[in-house]
Amino acid sequence: MARTLNLGILAHVDAGKTSLTERLLYAAGVIDTIGSVDDGNTTTDSLALERQRGITIKSAVVSFTLDDVTVNLIDTPGHPDFIAEVERVLNVLDGAVLVVSAVEGVQPQTRVLMRTLQRLRVPTLIFVNKIDRTGARDDGVLREVSERLSTAIAPLVAVDRIGTRDAATRPFDPTDQGFNIRLLELLAENDDALLTAYVNGTDVAHGRLRRALARHTAQSLVYPVLFGSAITGAGIEPLTAAIRELLPAVVGDHEADVAAKVFKVERGPRGEKVAYVRMHTGAVRTRERVRFGDGSAEAKVTRITVFHQGKEIERSCVRAGQIGKLWGLNDVQVGDAVGAGHTARDEHYFAPPSLEAVVVPVDGVDRGAVHSALAQLAEQDPLIDVRQDDLRQEISVSLYGEVQKEVIQATLADEFGLAVSFRETTTICIERPVSRGWAVETIYVEPNPFLATVGLRVEPAPVGAGVTFGIEFELGALPPAFLKAVEDTVYETLREGLHGWEVTDCRVTMTHSGYAPRQSHAHQGFDKSMSSTGADFRLLTPLVLMAALKEAGTGVFEPMHRFRLESPRDVYGSLAPALASLGAIPRQQEARGEAYVIDGHIPAARVHTLQQRLPALTRGEAVLETAFDHYAPVRAPVPERARIGVNPLDRQAYLLHTTRRV
């Protein structure tokens, strides 16, 4: 029976990920010539902007076969500004190849990606690319991989003539006892039978070791390491053999109920939504109605394409194990389930965007058109939060970095014909309650103008808990529709706290409830002036919640990055005050030969400035790694964020902007 492997190619930017994709497609006979990132003619970088800039911006799917295994290869962006694209792909992978440069070694994004792959237990091969480049290293990179990524690595090849155009790899000889013993030592750590054989000095056949290696790789206990060059093709054959033998391909159950996952949404040429789905079980056919999202939405699939041997072809059906594109699901969103299973939305594995900028339409450009275009981009990337402040007539978007801002600007110009600029990038903070607060508004009691009773208590929750909602009265005392209206409004209201920032790590408990039952005059229909509606609860909840939040008080916290800075030892004297001026807090400092290594924390808002200043401070010899680490209290003055709507704490203004009951 046919097996399918959904394979992700992940790497730090410029490690050669897209070039490796081209080489794998060429080796599989899917393409006749190998495209070049520099020439802008690679298979998976199809956007004009990707070809111009030589970077991957959107994930792309291409399919090929290795013997009896169909590989759906997903090429992902390497630049950290587009980490959201990687995040969505992680939910559909059976395995991954993490690409490391033999010249630069383990880089910041490499470590972030590896930690996430380990946390999700995605079986992973590590491919050390660019062995043909001047400055390439093998033993040094292996040490970095062991120290910074995982100690459970299994090198499978040796490298000859590294750093030259003639660099080549040799798979270790299966009869090499030294290789087999090293492999046995590694595998014995998680295999009692092999541990017994190792302790007793019993010879273990290489075939048994290879099968154990495949089993441990599939369980994310061991990470095989291979070397090669995507440009020259060195080491590609051992890599494809490892993909085929060591990563766990699946046999899908075509007869089971449909269970699929939407990991990407794009717009077709006529503006229609197109959903990329990974089929876990079952089959979806054209003209078939399917449920998606939380199960309440349903639509008819009007067209299906699947990926086959490097091409996208139209089919009447997409089956378990395959990746396909579905037309007709107009309300679909990234992260939706399709069918009966996998109903949970995607978790976020990476930190949310920590920056935002106001988008300024150039003179003559319609603001509404800009907002509509940005909303379409947000459909494809849910972590782009588009905020429209109607009072100030401003539109802002959340960002991971300056490159992403440039790409959004170019996309608006190229795809929508809209010229925009950006104001200076600012940091996105969060709010957390600092104590407990409570408020209640009672039906028929002034000044409550709504036919509803809502009492809410707000209190701090553990860091990382997000927002939780609960009740303290008997279930059934309030109609489910009214309770749902309160819960949904709580989450929506907490998007803007006392200082305008999103409130998190907060527990909200509904303590009181009450409503006016459905009533009518004699011989007449329902009279909403006498009966509670969902609108009463939706409009009253923000007033009560913000009053409780005011009593609790909130603190404002800014995102902090963990940084690791390696620089020449002799420049530390000028580097230290520069770090201090940017609010960096060193935690560990260590001299290593001629280098000086500093680990610490720095406000996310200052990372870009540090990156700009480092070349002048260190003669261009510094290596900086940064990644989001935690939120820290903001020092005075507390930054305020402009609100999208009216603050419910301003009761009079709020009621003027709502449909109030007279």
XYZ file of C-alpha atoms in Angstrom, residues 256-260 279 282-293 295-304 316-318 326-331 337-340:
41
model
C -12.524 6.442 7.803
C -14.426 9.661 8.442
C -12.840 12.793 7.009
C -10.310 14.440 9.315
C -8.105 17.133 7.792
C -5.671 14.857 4.942
C -10.935 9.743 4.848
C -11.415 11.371 1.468
C -12.955 14.627 0.231
C -14.581 14.770 -3.206
C -15.722 17.604 -5.428
C -19.357 18.663 -5.018
C -19.309 17.117 -1.547
C -20.427 19.218 1.426
C -17.958 19.264 4.317
C -17.978 20.754 7.788
C -15.071 22.861 8.959
C -13.970 25.180 11.749
C -18.155 22.075 13.013
C -20.856 24.710 12.620
C -19.758 25.876 9.157
C -20.520 23.821 6.071
C -19.841 24.361 2.381
C -19.605 22.478 -0.904
C -16.154 21.740 -2.312
C -16.165 23.071 -5.875
C -12.651 22.152 -6.997
C -9.690 20.059 -5.800
C -11.985 14.759 -8.192
C -10.780 13.546 -4.790
C -8.059 14.104 -2.177
C -9.839 22.967 -1.795
C -12.032 25.614 -3.411
C -15.489 26.564 -2.170
C -14.874 26.953 1.573
C -15.360 30.705 1.567
C -15.352 31.174 5.337
C -10.369 21.346 11.028
C -12.195 19.831 8.061
C -14.468 16.889 8.822
C -15.031 15.012 12.041
